[in-house]
Amino acid sequence: MEEIKACFWVDGEDFSDCVKVSGLKWKKSDLDDEKSGRTQDTVMRRYVKGKKRQLTVTCKRLEYARGHALAVALDKPFVQIKFLDLRLGVITKTFYGTDIEATEVGTVGSKTYFDSTKFTLVEQ
């Protein structure tokens, strides 16, 4: 079996180095058709019309320049994200961003750092 490696790319640019160990939370959700539901005989019937992913990403401490590059890359209506999907392996899907937050740590020498950079992406 081919070795599978974690990755995180935004529109073709590799930001894998920004993601904290255990920092990519993956979620798959089924989108049920309106015909889904429990019937009078108490049997659940499901008609799945789609599956969508959500990614919650937490970054390690980032120097301002690298954090800024990531924030700019994500600040678009839609972005192509390449990541390791637990079910499908390494894939690329279109996402939109919902939240991004970071905490300024301060300046050490000539470099400013941010901690706790976190963002949520939802598949289009």
GROMACS .gro file of C-alpha atoms in nm:
model
  124
    1MET     CA    1   0.000   0.000   0.000
    2GLU     CA    2   0.124   0.347  -0.088
    3GLU     CA    3   0.229   0.565   0.204
    4ILE     CA    4  -0.027   0.836   0.268
    5LYS     CA    5   0.093   1.169   0.407
    6ALA     CA    6  -0.101   1.447   0.568
    7CYS     CA    7  -0.114   1.764   0.361
    8PHE     CA    8  -0.287   2.102   0.348
    9TRP     CA    9  -0.269   2.302   0.025
   10VAL     CA   10  -0.466   2.617  -0.061
   11ASP     CA   11  -0.509   2.692  -0.433
   12GLY     CA   12  -0.193   2.499  -0.521
   13GLU     CA   13   0.026   2.647  -0.244
   14ASP     CA   14   0.155   2.413   0.027
   15PHE     CA   15   0.063   2.529   0.378
   16SER     CA   16   0.116   2.188   0.541
   17ASP     CA   17   0.396   2.337   0.752
   18CYS     CA   18   0.145   2.570   0.920
   19VAL     CA   19  -0.083   2.298   1.058
   20LYS     CA   20  -0.025   2.190   1.415
   21VAL     CA   21   0.017   1.818   1.491
   22SER     CA   22  -0.341   1.692   1.538
   23GLY     CA   23  -0.453   2.030   1.403
   24LEU     CA   24  -0.676   1.922   1.113
   25LYS     CA   25  -1.021   1.817   1.225
   26TRP     CA   26  -1.212   1.639   0.948
   27LYS     CA   27  -1.589   1.595   0.935
   28LYS     CA   28  -1.817   1.437   0.674
   29SER     CA   29  -2.189   1.509   0.675
   30ASP     CA   30  -2.463   1.346   0.470
   31LEU     CA   31  -2.722   1.570   0.307
   32ASP     CA   32  -3.055   1.391   0.315
   33ASP     CA   33  -3.331   1.437   0.061
   34GLU     CA   34  -3.662   1.573   0.192
   35LYS     CA   35  -3.809   1.222   0.144
   36SER     CA   36  -3.585   1.094   0.423
   37GLY     CA   37  -3.732   1.034   0.763
   38ARG     CA   38  -3.919   0.795   0.986
   39THR     CA   39  -4.244   0.659   0.845
   40GLN     CA   40  -4.560   0.558   1.034
   41ASP     CA   41  -4.429   0.201   1.064
   42THR     CA   42  -4.132   0.349   1.260
   43VAL     CA   43  -3.876   0.250   0.997
   44MET     CA   44  -3.613   0.510   0.915
   45ARG     CA   45  -3.564   0.570   0.545
   46ARG     CA   46  -3.271   0.768   0.415
   47TYR     CA   47  -3.217   0.912   0.072
   48VAL     CA   48  -2.874   1.073   0.073
   49LYS     CA   49  -2.839   1.329  -0.204
   50GLY     CA   50  -2.487   1.440  -0.118
   51LYS     CA   51  -2.192   1.429   0.120
   52LYS     CA   52  -1.998   1.736   0.228
   53ARG     CA   53  -1.680   1.790   0.426
   54GLN     CA   54  -1.594   2.045   0.692
   55LEU     CA   55  -1.238   2.115   0.801
   56THR     CA   56  -1.140   2.289   1.122
   57VAL     CA   57  -0.771   2.372   1.111
   58THR     CA   58  -0.554   2.479   1.404
   59CYS     CA   59  -0.208   2.612   1.326
   60LYS     CA   60   0.115   2.598   1.521
   61ARG     CA   61   0.283   2.923   1.625
   62LEU     CA   62   0.332   3.120   1.303
   63GLU     CA   63   0.565   3.401   1.218
   64TYR     CA   64   0.358   3.695   1.094
   65ALA     CA   65   0.468   3.663   0.729
   66ARG     CA   66   0.362   3.297   0.708
   67GLY     CA   67   0.034   3.354   0.894
   68HIS     CA   68  -0.039   3.653   0.673
   69ALA     CA   69   0.023   3.446   0.358
   70LEU     CA   70  -0.220   3.181   0.482
   71ALA     CA   71  -0.486   3.438   0.579
   72VAL     CA   72  -0.460   3.602   0.235
   73ALA     CA   73  -0.479   3.265   0.058
   74LEU     CA   74  -0.800   3.180   0.247
   75ASP     CA   75  -0.963   3.523   0.205
   76LYS     CA   76  -1.153   3.440  -0.114
   77PRO     CA   77  -1.514   3.339  -0.176
   78PHE     CA   78  -1.399   2.985  -0.266
   79VAL     CA   79  -1.066   2.804  -0.244
   80GLN     CA   80  -0.935   2.469  -0.364
   81ILE     CA   81  -0.810   2.270  -0.065
   82LYS     CA   82  -0.595   1.960  -0.098
   83PHE     CA   83  -0.604   1.752   0.219
   84LEU     CA   84  -0.603   1.399   0.356
   85ASP     CA   85  -0.961   1.275   0.370
   86LEU     CA   86  -1.011   0.983   0.610
   87ARG     CA   87  -1.236   0.801   0.362
   88LEU     CA   88  -1.104   0.904   0.019
   89GLY     CA   89  -0.731   0.965   0.079
   90VAL     CA   90  -0.557   1.277  -0.052
   91ILE     CA   91  -0.816   1.478  -0.247
   92THR     CA   92  -0.885   1.833  -0.362
   93LYS     CA   93  -1.226   1.991  -0.303
   94THR     CA   94  -1.372   2.343  -0.320
   95PHE     CA   95  -1.439   2.509   0.015
   96TYR     CA   96  -1.550   2.843   0.150
   97GLY     CA   97  -1.425   2.993   0.472
   98THR     CA   98  -1.654   3.073   0.759
   99ASP     CA   99  -1.421   3.184   1.039
  100ILE     CA  100  -1.057   3.271   1.097
  101GLU     CA  101  -0.905   3.381   1.425
  102ALA     CA  102  -0.558   3.428   1.570
  103THR     CA  103  -0.392   3.564   1.882
  104GLU     CA  104  -0.095   3.795   1.856
  105VAL     CA  105   0.185   3.670   2.080
  106GLY     CA  106   0.413   3.966   2.034
  107THR     CA  107   0.749   4.052   1.889
  108VAL     CA  108   1.064   3.860   1.969
  109GLY     CA  109   1.369   4.030   1.826
  110SER     CA  110   1.261   4.144   1.482
  111LYS     CA  111   0.984   3.886   1.430
  112THR     CA  112   0.619   3.900   1.533
  113TYR     CA  113   0.434   3.575   1.606
  114PHE     CA  114   0.073   3.459   1.620
  115ASP     CA  115  -0.061   3.164   1.819
  116SER     CA  116  -0.389   2.976   1.813
  117THR     CA  117  -0.461   3.057   1.449
  118LYS     CA  118  -0.773   2.860   1.369
  119PHE     CA  119  -1.018   2.854   1.081
  120THR     CA  120  -1.317   2.659   0.957
  121LEU     CA  121  -1.379   2.559   0.596
  122VAL     CA  122  -1.701   2.413   0.455
  123GLU     CA  123  -1.723   2.227   0.126
  124GLN     CA  124  -1.912   2.412  -0.147
   0.00000   0.00000   0.00000
